[in-house]
PDB file of C-alpha atoms and ligand atoms in Angstrom:
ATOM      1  CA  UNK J   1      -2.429 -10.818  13.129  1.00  0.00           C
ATOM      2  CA  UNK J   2      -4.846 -13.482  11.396  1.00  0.00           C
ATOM      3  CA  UNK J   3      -3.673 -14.412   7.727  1.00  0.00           C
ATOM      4  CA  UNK J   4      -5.118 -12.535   5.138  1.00  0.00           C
ATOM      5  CA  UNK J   5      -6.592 -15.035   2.292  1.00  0.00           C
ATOM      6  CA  UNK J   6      -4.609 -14.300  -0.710  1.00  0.00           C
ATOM      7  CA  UNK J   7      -7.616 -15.472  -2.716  1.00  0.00           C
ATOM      8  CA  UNK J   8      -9.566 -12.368  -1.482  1.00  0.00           C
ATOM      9  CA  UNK J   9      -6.543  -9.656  -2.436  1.00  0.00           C
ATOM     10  CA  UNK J  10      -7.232 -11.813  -5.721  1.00  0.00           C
ATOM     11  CA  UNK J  11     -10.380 -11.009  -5.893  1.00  0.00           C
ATOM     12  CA  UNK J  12     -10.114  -7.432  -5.281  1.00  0.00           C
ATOM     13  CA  UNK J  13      -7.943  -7.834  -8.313  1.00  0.00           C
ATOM     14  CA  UNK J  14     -10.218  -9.413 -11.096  1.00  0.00           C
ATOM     15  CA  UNK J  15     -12.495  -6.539  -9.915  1.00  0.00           C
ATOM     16  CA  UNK J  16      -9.854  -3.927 -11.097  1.00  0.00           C
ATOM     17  CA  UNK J  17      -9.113  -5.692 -14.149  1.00  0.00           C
ATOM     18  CA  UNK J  18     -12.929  -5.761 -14.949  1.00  0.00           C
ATOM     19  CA  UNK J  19     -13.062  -1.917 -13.961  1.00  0.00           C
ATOM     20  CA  UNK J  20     -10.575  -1.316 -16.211  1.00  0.00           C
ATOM     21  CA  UNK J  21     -11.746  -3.234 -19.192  1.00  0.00           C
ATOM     22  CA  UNK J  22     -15.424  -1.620 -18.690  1.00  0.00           C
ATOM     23  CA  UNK J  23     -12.875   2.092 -18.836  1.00  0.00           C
ATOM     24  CA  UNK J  24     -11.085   2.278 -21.782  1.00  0.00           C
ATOM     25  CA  UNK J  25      -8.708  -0.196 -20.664  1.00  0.00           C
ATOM     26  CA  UNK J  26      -7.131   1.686 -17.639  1.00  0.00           C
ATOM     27  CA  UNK J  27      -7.613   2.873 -13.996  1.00  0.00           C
ATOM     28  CA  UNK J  28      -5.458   6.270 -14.394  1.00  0.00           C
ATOM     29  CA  UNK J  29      -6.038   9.682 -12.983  1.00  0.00           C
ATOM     30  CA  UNK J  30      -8.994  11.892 -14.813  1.00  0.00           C
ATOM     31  CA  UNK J  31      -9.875   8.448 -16.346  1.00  0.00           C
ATOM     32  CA  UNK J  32     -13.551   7.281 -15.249  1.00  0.00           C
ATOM     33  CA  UNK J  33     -11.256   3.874 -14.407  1.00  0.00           C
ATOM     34  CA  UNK J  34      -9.511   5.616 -11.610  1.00  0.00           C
ATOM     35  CA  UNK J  35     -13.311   6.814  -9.666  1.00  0.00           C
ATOM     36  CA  UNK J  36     -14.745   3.452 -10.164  1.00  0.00           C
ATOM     37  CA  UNK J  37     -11.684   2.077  -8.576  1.00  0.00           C
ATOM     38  CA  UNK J  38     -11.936   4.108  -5.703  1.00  0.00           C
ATOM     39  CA  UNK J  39     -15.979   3.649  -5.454  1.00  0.00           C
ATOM     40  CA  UNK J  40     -15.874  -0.078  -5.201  1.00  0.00           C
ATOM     41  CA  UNK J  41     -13.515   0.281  -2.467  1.00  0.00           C
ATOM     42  CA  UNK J  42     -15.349   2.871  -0.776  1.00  0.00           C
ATOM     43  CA  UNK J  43     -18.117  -0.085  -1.175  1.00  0.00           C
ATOM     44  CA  UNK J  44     -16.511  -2.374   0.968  1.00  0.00           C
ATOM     45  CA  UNK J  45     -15.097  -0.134   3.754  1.00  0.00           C
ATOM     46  CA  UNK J  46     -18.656   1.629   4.295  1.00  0.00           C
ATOM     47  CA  UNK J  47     -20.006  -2.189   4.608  1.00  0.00           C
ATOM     48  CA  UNK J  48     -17.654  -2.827   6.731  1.00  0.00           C
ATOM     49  CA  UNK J  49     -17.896  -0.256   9.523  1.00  0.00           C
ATOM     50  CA  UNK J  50     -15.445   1.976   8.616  1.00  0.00           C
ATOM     51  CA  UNK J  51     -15.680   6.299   8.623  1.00  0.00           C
ATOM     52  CA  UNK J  52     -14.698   6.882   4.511  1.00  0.00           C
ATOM     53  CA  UNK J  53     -13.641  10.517   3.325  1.00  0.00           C
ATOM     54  CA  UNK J  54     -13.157  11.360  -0.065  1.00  0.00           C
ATOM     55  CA  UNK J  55     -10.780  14.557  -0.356  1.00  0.00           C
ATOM     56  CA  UNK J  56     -10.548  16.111  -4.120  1.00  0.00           C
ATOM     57  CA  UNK J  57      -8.014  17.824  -5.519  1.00  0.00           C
ATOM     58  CA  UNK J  58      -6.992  19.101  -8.910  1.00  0.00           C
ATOM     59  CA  UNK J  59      -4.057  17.722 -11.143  1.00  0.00           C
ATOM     60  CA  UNK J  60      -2.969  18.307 -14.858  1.00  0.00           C
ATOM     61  CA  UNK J  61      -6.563  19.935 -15.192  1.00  0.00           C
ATOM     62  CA  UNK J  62      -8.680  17.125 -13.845  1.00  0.00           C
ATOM     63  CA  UNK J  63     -10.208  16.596 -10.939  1.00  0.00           C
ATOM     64  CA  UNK J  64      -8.215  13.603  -8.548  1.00  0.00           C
ATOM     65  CA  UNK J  65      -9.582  11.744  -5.397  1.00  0.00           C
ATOM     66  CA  UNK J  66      -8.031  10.364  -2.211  1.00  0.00           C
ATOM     67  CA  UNK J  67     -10.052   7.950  -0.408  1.00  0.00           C
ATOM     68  CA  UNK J  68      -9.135   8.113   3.784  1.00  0.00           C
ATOM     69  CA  UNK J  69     -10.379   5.154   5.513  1.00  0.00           C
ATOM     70  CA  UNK J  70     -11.246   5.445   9.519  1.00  0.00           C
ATOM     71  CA  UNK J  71     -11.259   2.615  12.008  1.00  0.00           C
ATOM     72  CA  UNK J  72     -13.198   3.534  14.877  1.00  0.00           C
ATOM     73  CA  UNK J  73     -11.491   3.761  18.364  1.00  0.00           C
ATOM     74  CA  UNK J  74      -8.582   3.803  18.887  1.00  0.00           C
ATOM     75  CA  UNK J  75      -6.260   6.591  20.424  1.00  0.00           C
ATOM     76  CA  UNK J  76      -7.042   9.432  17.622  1.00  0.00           C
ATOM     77  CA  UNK J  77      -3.612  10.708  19.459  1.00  0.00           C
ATOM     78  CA  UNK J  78      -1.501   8.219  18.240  1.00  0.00           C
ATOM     79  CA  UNK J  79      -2.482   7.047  14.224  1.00  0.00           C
ATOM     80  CA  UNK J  80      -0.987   4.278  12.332  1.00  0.00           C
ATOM     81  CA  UNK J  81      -1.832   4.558   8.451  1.00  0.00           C
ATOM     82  CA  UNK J  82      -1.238   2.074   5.219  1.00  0.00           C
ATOM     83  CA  UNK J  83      -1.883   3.287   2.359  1.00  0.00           C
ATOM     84  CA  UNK J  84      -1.514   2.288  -1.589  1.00  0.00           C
ATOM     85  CA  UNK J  85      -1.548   4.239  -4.554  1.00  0.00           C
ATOM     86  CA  UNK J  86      -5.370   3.415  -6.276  1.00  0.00           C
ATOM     87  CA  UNK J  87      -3.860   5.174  -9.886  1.00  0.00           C
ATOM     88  CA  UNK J  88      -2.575   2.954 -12.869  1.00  0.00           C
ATOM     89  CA  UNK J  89      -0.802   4.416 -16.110  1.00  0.00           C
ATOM     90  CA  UNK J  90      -2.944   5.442 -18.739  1.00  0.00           C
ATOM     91  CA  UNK J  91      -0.987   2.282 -20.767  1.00  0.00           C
ATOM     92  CA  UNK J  92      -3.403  -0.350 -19.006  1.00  0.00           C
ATOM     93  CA  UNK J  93      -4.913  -1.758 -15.876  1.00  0.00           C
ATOM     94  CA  UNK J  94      -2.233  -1.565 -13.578  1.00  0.00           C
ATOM     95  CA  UNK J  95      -2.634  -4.859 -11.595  1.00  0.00           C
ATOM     96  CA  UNK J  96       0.567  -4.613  -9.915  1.00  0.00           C
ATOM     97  CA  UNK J  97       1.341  -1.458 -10.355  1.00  0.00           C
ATOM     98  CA  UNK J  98      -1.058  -0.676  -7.506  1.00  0.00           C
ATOM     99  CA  UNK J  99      -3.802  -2.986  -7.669  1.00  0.00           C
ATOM    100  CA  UNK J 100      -1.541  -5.045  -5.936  1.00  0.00           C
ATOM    101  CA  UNK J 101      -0.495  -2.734  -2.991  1.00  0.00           C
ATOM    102  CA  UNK J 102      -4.115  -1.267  -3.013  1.00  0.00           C
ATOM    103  CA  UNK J 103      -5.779  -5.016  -2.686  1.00  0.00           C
ATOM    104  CA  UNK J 104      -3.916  -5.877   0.020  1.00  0.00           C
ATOM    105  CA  UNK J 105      -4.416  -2.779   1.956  1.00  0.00           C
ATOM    106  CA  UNK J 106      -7.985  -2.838   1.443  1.00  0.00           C
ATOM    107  CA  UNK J 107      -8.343  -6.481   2.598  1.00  0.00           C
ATOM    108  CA  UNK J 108      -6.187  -5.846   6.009  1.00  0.00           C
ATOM    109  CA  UNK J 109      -8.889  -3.129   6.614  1.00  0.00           C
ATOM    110  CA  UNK J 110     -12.026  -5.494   6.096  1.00  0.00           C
ATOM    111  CA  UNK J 111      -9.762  -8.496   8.252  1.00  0.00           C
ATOM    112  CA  UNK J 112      -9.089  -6.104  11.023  1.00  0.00           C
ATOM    113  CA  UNK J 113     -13.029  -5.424  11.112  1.00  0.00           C
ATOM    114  CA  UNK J 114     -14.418  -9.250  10.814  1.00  0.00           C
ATOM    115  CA  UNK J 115     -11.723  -9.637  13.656  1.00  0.00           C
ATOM    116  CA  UNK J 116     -13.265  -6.784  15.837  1.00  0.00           C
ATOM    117  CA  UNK J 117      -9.894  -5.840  16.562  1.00  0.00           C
ATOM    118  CA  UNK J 118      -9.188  -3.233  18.729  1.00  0.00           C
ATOM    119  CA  UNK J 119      -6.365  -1.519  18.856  1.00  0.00           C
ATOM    120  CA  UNK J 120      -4.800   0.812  20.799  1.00  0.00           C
ATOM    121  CA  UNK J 121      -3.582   2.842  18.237  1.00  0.00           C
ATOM    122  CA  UNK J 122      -6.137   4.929  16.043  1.00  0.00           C
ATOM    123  CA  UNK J 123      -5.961   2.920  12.194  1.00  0.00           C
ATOM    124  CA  UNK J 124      -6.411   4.828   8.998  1.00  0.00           C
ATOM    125  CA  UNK J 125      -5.876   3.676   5.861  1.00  0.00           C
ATOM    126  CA  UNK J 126      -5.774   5.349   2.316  1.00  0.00           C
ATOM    127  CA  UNK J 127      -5.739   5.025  -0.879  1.00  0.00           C
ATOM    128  CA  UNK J 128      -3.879   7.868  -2.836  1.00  0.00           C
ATOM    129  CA  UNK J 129      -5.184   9.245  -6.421  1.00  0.00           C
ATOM    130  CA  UNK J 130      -2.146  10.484  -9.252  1.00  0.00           C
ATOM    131  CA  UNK J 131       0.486   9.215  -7.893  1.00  0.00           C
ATOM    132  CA  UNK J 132       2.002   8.207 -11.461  1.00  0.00           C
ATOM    133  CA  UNK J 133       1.559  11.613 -12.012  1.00  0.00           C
ATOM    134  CA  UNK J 134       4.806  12.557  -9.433  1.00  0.00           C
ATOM    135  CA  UNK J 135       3.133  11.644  -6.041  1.00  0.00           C
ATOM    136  CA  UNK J 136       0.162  14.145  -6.299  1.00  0.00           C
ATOM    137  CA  UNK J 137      -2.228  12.363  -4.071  1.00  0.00           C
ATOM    138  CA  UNK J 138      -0.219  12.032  -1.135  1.00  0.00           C
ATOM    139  CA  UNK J 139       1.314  15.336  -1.603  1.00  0.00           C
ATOM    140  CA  UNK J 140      -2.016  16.842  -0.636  1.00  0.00           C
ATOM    141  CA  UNK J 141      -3.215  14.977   1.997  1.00  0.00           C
ATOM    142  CA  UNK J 142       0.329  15.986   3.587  1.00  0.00           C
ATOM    143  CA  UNK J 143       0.542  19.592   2.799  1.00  0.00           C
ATOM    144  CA  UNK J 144      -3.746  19.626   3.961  1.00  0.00           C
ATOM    145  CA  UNK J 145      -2.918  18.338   7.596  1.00  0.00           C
ATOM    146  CA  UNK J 146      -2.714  20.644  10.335  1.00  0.00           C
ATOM    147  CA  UNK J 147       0.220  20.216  11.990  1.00  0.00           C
ATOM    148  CA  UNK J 148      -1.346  19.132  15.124  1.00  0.00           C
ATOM    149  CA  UNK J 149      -2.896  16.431  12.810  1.00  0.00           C
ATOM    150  CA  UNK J 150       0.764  15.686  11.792  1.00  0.00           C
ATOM    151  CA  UNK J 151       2.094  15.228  14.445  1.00  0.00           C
ATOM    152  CA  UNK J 152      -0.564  12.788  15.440  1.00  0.00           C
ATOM    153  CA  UNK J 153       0.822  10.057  13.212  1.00  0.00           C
ATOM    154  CA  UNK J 154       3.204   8.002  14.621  1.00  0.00           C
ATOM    155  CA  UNK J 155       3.538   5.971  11.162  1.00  0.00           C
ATOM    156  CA  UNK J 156       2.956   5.582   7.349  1.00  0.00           C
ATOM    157  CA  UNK J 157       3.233   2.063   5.798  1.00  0.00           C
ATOM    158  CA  UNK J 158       3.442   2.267   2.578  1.00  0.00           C
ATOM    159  CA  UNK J 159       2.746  -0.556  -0.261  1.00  0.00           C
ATOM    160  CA  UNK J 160       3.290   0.199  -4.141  1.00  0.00           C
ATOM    161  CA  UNK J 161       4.243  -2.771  -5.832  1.00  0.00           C
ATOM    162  CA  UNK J 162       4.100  -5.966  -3.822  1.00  0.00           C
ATOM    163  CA  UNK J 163       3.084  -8.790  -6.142  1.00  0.00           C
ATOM    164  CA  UNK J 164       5.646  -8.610  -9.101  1.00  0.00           C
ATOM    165  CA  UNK J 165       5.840 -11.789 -11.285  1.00  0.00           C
ATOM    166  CA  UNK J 166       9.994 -12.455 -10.832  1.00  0.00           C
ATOM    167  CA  UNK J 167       9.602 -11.244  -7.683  1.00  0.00           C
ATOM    168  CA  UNK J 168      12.400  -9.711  -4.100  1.00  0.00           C
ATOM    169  CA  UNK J 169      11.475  -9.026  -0.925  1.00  0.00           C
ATOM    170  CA  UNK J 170      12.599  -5.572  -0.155  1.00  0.00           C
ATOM    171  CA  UNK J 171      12.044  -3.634   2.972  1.00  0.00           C
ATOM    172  CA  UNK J 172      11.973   0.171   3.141  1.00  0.00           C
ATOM    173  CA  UNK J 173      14.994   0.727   5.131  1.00  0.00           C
ATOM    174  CA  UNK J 174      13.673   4.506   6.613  1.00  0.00           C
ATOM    175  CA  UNK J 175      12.670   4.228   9.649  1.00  0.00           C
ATOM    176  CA  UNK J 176      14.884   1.521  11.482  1.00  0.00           C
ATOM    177  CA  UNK J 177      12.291   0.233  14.026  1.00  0.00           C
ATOM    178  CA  UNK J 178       9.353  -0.158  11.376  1.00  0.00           C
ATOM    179  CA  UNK J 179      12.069  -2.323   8.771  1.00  0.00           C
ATOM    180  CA  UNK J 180      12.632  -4.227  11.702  1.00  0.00           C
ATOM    181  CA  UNK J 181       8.710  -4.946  12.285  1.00  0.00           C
ATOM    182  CA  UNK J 182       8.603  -6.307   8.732  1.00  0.00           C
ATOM    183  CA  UNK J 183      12.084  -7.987   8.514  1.00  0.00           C
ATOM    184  CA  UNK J 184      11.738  -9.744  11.584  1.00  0.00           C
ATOM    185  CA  UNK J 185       8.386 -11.480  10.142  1.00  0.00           C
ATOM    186  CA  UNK J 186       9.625 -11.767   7.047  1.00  0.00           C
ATOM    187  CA  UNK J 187      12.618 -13.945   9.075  1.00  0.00           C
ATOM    188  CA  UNK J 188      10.372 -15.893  11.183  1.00  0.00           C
ATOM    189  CA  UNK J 189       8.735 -17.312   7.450  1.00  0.00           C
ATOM    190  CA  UNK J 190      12.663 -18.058   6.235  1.00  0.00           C
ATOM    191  CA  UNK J 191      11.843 -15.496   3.548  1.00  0.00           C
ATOM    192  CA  UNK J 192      15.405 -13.294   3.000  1.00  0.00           C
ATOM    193  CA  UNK J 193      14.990  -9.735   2.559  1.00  0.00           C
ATOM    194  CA  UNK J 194      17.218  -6.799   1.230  1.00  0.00           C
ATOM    195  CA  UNK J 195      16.570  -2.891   1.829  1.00  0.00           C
ATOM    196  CA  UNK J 196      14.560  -0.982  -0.490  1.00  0.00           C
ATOM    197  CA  UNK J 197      17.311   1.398  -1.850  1.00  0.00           C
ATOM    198  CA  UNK J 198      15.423   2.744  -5.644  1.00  0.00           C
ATOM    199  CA  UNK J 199      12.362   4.149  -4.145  1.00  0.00           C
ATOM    200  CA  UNK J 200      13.435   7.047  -1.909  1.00  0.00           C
ATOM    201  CA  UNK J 201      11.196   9.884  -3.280  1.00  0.00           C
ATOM    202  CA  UNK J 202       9.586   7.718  -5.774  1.00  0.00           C
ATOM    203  CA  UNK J 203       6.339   6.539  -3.898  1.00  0.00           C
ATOM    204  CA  UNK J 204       3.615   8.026  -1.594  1.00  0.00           C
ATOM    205  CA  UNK J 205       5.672   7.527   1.501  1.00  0.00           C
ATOM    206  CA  UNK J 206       7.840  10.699   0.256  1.00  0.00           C
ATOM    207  CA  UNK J 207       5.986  13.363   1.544  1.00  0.00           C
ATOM    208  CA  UNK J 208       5.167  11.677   4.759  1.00  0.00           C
ATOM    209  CA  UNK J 209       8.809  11.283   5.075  1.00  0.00           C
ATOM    210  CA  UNK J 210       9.408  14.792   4.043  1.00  0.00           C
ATOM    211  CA  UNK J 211       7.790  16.062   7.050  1.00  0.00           C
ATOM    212  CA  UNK J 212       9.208  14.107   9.796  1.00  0.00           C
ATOM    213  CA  UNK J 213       6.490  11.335  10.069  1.00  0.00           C
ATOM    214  CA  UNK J 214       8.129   7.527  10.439  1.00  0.00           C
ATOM    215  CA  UNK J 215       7.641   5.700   7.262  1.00  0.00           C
ATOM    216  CA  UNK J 216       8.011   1.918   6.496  1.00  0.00           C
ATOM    217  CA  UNK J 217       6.982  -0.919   3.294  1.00  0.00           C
ATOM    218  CA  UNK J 218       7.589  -3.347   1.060  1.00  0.00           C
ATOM    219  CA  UNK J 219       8.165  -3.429  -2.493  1.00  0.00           C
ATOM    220  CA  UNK J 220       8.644  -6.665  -5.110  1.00  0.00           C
ATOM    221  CA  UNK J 221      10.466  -4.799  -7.741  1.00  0.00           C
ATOM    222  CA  UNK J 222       9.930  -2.800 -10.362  1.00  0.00           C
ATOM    223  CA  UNK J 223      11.892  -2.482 -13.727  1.00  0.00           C
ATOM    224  CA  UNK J 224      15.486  -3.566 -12.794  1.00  0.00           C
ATOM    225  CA  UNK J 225      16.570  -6.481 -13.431  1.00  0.00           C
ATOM    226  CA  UNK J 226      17.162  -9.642 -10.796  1.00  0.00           C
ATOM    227  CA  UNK J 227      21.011 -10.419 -10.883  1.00  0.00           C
ATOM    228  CA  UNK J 228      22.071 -14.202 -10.274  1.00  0.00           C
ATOM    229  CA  UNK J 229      22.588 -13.948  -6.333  1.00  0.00           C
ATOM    230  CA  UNK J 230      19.079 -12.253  -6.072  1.00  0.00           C
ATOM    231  CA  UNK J 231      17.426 -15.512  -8.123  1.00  0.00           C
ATOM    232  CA  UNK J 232      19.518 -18.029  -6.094  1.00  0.00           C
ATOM    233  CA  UNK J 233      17.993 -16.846  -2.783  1.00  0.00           C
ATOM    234  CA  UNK J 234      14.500 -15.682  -3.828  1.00  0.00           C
ATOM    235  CA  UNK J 235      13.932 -18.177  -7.105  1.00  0.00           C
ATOM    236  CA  UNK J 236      12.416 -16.736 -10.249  1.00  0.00           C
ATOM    237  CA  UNK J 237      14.504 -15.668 -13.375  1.00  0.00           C
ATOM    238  CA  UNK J 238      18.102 -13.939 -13.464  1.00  0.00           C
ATOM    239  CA  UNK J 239      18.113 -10.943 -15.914  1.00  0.00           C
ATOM    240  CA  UNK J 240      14.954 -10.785 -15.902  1.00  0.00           C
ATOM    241  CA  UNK J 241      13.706  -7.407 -14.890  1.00  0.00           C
ATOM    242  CA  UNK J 242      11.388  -7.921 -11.159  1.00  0.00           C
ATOM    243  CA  UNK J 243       8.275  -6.928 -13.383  1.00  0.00           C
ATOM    244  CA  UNK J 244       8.531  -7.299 -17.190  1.00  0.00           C
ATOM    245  CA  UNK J 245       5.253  -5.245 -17.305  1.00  0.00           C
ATOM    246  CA  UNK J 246       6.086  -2.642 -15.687  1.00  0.00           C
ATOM    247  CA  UNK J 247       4.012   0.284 -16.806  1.00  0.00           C
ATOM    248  CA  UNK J 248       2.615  -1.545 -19.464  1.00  0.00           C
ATOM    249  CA  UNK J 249      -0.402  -2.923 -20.659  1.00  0.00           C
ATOM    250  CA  UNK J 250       0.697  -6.100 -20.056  1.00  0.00           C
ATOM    251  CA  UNK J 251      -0.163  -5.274 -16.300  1.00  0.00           C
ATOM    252  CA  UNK J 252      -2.605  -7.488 -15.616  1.00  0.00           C
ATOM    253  CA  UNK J 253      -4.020 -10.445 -13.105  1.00  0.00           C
ATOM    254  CA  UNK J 254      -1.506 -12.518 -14.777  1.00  0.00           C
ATOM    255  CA  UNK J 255       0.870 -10.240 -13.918  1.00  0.00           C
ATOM    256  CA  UNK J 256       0.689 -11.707 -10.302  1.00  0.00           C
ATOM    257  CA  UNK J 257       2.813 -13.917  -7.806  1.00  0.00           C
ATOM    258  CA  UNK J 258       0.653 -15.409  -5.690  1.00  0.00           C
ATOM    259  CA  UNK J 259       2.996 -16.351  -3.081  1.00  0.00           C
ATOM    260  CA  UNK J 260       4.791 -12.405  -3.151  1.00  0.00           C
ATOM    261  CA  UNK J 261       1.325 -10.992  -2.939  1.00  0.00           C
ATOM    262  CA  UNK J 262       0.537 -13.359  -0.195  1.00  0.00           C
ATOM    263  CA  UNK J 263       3.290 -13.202   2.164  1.00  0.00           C
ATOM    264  CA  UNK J 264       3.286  -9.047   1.640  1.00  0.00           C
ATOM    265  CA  UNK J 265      -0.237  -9.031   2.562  1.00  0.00           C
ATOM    266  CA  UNK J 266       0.463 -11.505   5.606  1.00  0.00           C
ATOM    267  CA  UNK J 267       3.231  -8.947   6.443  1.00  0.00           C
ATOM    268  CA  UNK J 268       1.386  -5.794   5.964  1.00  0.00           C
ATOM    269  CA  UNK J 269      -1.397  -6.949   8.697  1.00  0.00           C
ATOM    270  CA  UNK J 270       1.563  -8.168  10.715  1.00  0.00           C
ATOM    271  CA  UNK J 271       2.804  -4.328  10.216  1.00  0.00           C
ATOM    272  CA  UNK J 272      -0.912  -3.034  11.384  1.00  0.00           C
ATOM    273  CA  UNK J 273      -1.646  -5.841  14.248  1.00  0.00           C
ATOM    274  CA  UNK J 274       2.093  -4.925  15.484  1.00  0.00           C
ATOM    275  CA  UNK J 275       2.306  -1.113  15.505  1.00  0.00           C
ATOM    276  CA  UNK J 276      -1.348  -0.489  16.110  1.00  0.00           C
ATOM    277  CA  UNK J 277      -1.647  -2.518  19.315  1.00  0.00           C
ATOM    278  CA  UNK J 278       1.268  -0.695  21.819  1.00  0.00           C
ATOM    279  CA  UNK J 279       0.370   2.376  22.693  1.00  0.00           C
ATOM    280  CA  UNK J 280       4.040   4.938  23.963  1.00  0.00           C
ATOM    281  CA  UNK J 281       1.791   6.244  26.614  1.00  0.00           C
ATOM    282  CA  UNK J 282      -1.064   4.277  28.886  1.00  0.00           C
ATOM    283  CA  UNK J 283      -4.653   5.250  28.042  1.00  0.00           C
ATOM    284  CA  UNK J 284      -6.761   7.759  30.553  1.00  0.00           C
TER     285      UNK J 284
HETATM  286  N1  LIG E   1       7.382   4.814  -8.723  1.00  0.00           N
HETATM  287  C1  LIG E   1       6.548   3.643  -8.483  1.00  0.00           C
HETATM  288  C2  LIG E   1       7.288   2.353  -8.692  1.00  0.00           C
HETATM  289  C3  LIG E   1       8.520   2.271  -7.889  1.00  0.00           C
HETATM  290  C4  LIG E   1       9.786   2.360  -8.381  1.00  0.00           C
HETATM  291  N2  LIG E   1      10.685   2.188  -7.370  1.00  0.00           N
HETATM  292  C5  LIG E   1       9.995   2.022  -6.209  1.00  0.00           C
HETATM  293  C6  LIG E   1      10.428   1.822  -4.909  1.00  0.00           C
HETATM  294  C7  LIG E   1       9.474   1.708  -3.903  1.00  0.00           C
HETATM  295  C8  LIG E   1       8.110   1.788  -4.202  1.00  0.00           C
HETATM  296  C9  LIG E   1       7.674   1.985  -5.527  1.00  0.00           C
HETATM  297  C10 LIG E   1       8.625   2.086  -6.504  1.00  0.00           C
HETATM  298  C11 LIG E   1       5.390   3.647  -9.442  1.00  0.00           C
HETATM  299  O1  LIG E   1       5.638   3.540 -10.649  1.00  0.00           O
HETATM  300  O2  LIG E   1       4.235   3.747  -8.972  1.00  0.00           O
HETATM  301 CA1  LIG E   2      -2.093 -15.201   3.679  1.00  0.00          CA
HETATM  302 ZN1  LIG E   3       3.851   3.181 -11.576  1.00  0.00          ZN
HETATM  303 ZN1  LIG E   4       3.198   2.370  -8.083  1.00  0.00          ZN
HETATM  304 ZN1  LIG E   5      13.986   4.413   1.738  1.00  0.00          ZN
END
């Protein structure tokens, strides 16, 4: 997989933070922040070759939006998808919490078209709408599939939280082959990990998990705190929580480790590159 310039997630970033500071200060659900979010990402995939859908649905009264990203080619038989939650809290512009996820998505998608690459494996990504509001985004694009287009995806990365200031490494410990994709690279860069234990029904990859569909990710921590043994292998701050700002309007572009939201990046086009290119059965 080619390296994924952590000054171009960065980027992706300031644009959020000027999104939300041009909308009342956050990028939430129902919020005008939230659809110009998703627009300027829209922006760059439709430059960049890719088939966009937009599927609405309705939540607490107003009107949400999931943004599904197609690569073309690709065995439409076999689909690998990332995907990031696009939604902040209504406290403030959620940089991390999922700018962060959602950056780094979005820039694997434009790397794997300046590459050309071409996988064997179909790629979608997407980028859910209310998922602070108890998964909602995701939920629907689930329960919408057929299950012949279910059963078509052979896995769902999933990346919510992935630049936290005092930041882990934790891999989603779900499906055992996927946590071994992402723990093996994370090995290779003498990077320890530990198994993502809090988030089990707490992020988008619920409801793909819910129906049978492999699920995998990485996560830098949320509101509980590092303990001494976590700070002595991964640096940063003991009792400190993983992200002071969590949920808060101190979510910002400061907000940011550069080197956590660079490695997860490298890792999550590792992910792609990795499970996109074999293909279980040989082409026609
Ligand atoms: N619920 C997510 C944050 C979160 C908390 N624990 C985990 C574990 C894995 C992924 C995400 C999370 C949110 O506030 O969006
Ligand atoms: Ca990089
Ligand atoms: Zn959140
Ligand atoms: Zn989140
Ligand atoms: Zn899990």
């Amino acid at each position: 997989a080619p390296d994924i310039p952590v000054a171009n997630v960065k980027a992706h970033l300031s644009q959020f933070q000027s999104i939300a500071a041009a909308n009342g200060g956050n990028r939430a659900h129902g919020r005008p922040g939230y659809r110009a979010s998703l627009d300027y990402v829209k922006g760059k995939l439709d430059a960049a070759g890719f088939t966009t859908s937009i599927q609405q649905f309705t939540s607490s009264g107003a009107t949400g939006y999931n943004l599904i990203a197609d690569w073309p080619g690709g065995d439409t038989n076999q689909v690998i998808m990332a995907g990031a939650h696009l939604d902040s809290v209504g406290s403030g512009a959620g940089i991390n919490d999922n700018g962060s996820g959602s950056a780094a998505v979005l820039e694997t998608a434009l790397a794997v078209a300046r590459e050309g690459y071409r996988p064997g494996k179909h790629l979608r990504f997407a980028w859910w709408g209310a998922e602070e509001l108890g998964l909602v985004g995701s939920r629907y694009y689930v329960n919408n599939l057929s299950a012949t287009d279910r059963s078509k995806i052979d896995a769902y990365l999933n990346f919510d939280m992935i630049g936290s200031p005092n930041p882990g490494y934790f891999v989603y410990d779900d499906d055992p082959a996927i946590e071994k994709v992402f723990k093996d690279w994370f090995a290779a860069k003498g990077v320890p990990t530990e198994i993502e234990t809090e988030g089990d029904g707490r992020s988008d990859h619920a409801s793909f998990k819910n129906v049978g569909i492999p699920v995998g990710g990485l996560f830098t921590g949320a509101g509980r705190t590092k303990t001494t043994a976590q700070a002595q292998k991964w640096g940063g701050t003991a009792g400190r929580a993983f992200d002071p700002c969590y949920h808060s309007s101190c979510d910002t572009t400061s907000n940011i480790n550069d080197t956590a939201l660079d490695r997860n990046s490298d890792a999550l086009a590792h992910g792609v590159w990795t499970l996109g290119s074999g293909t279980t059965t040989p082409p026609p």
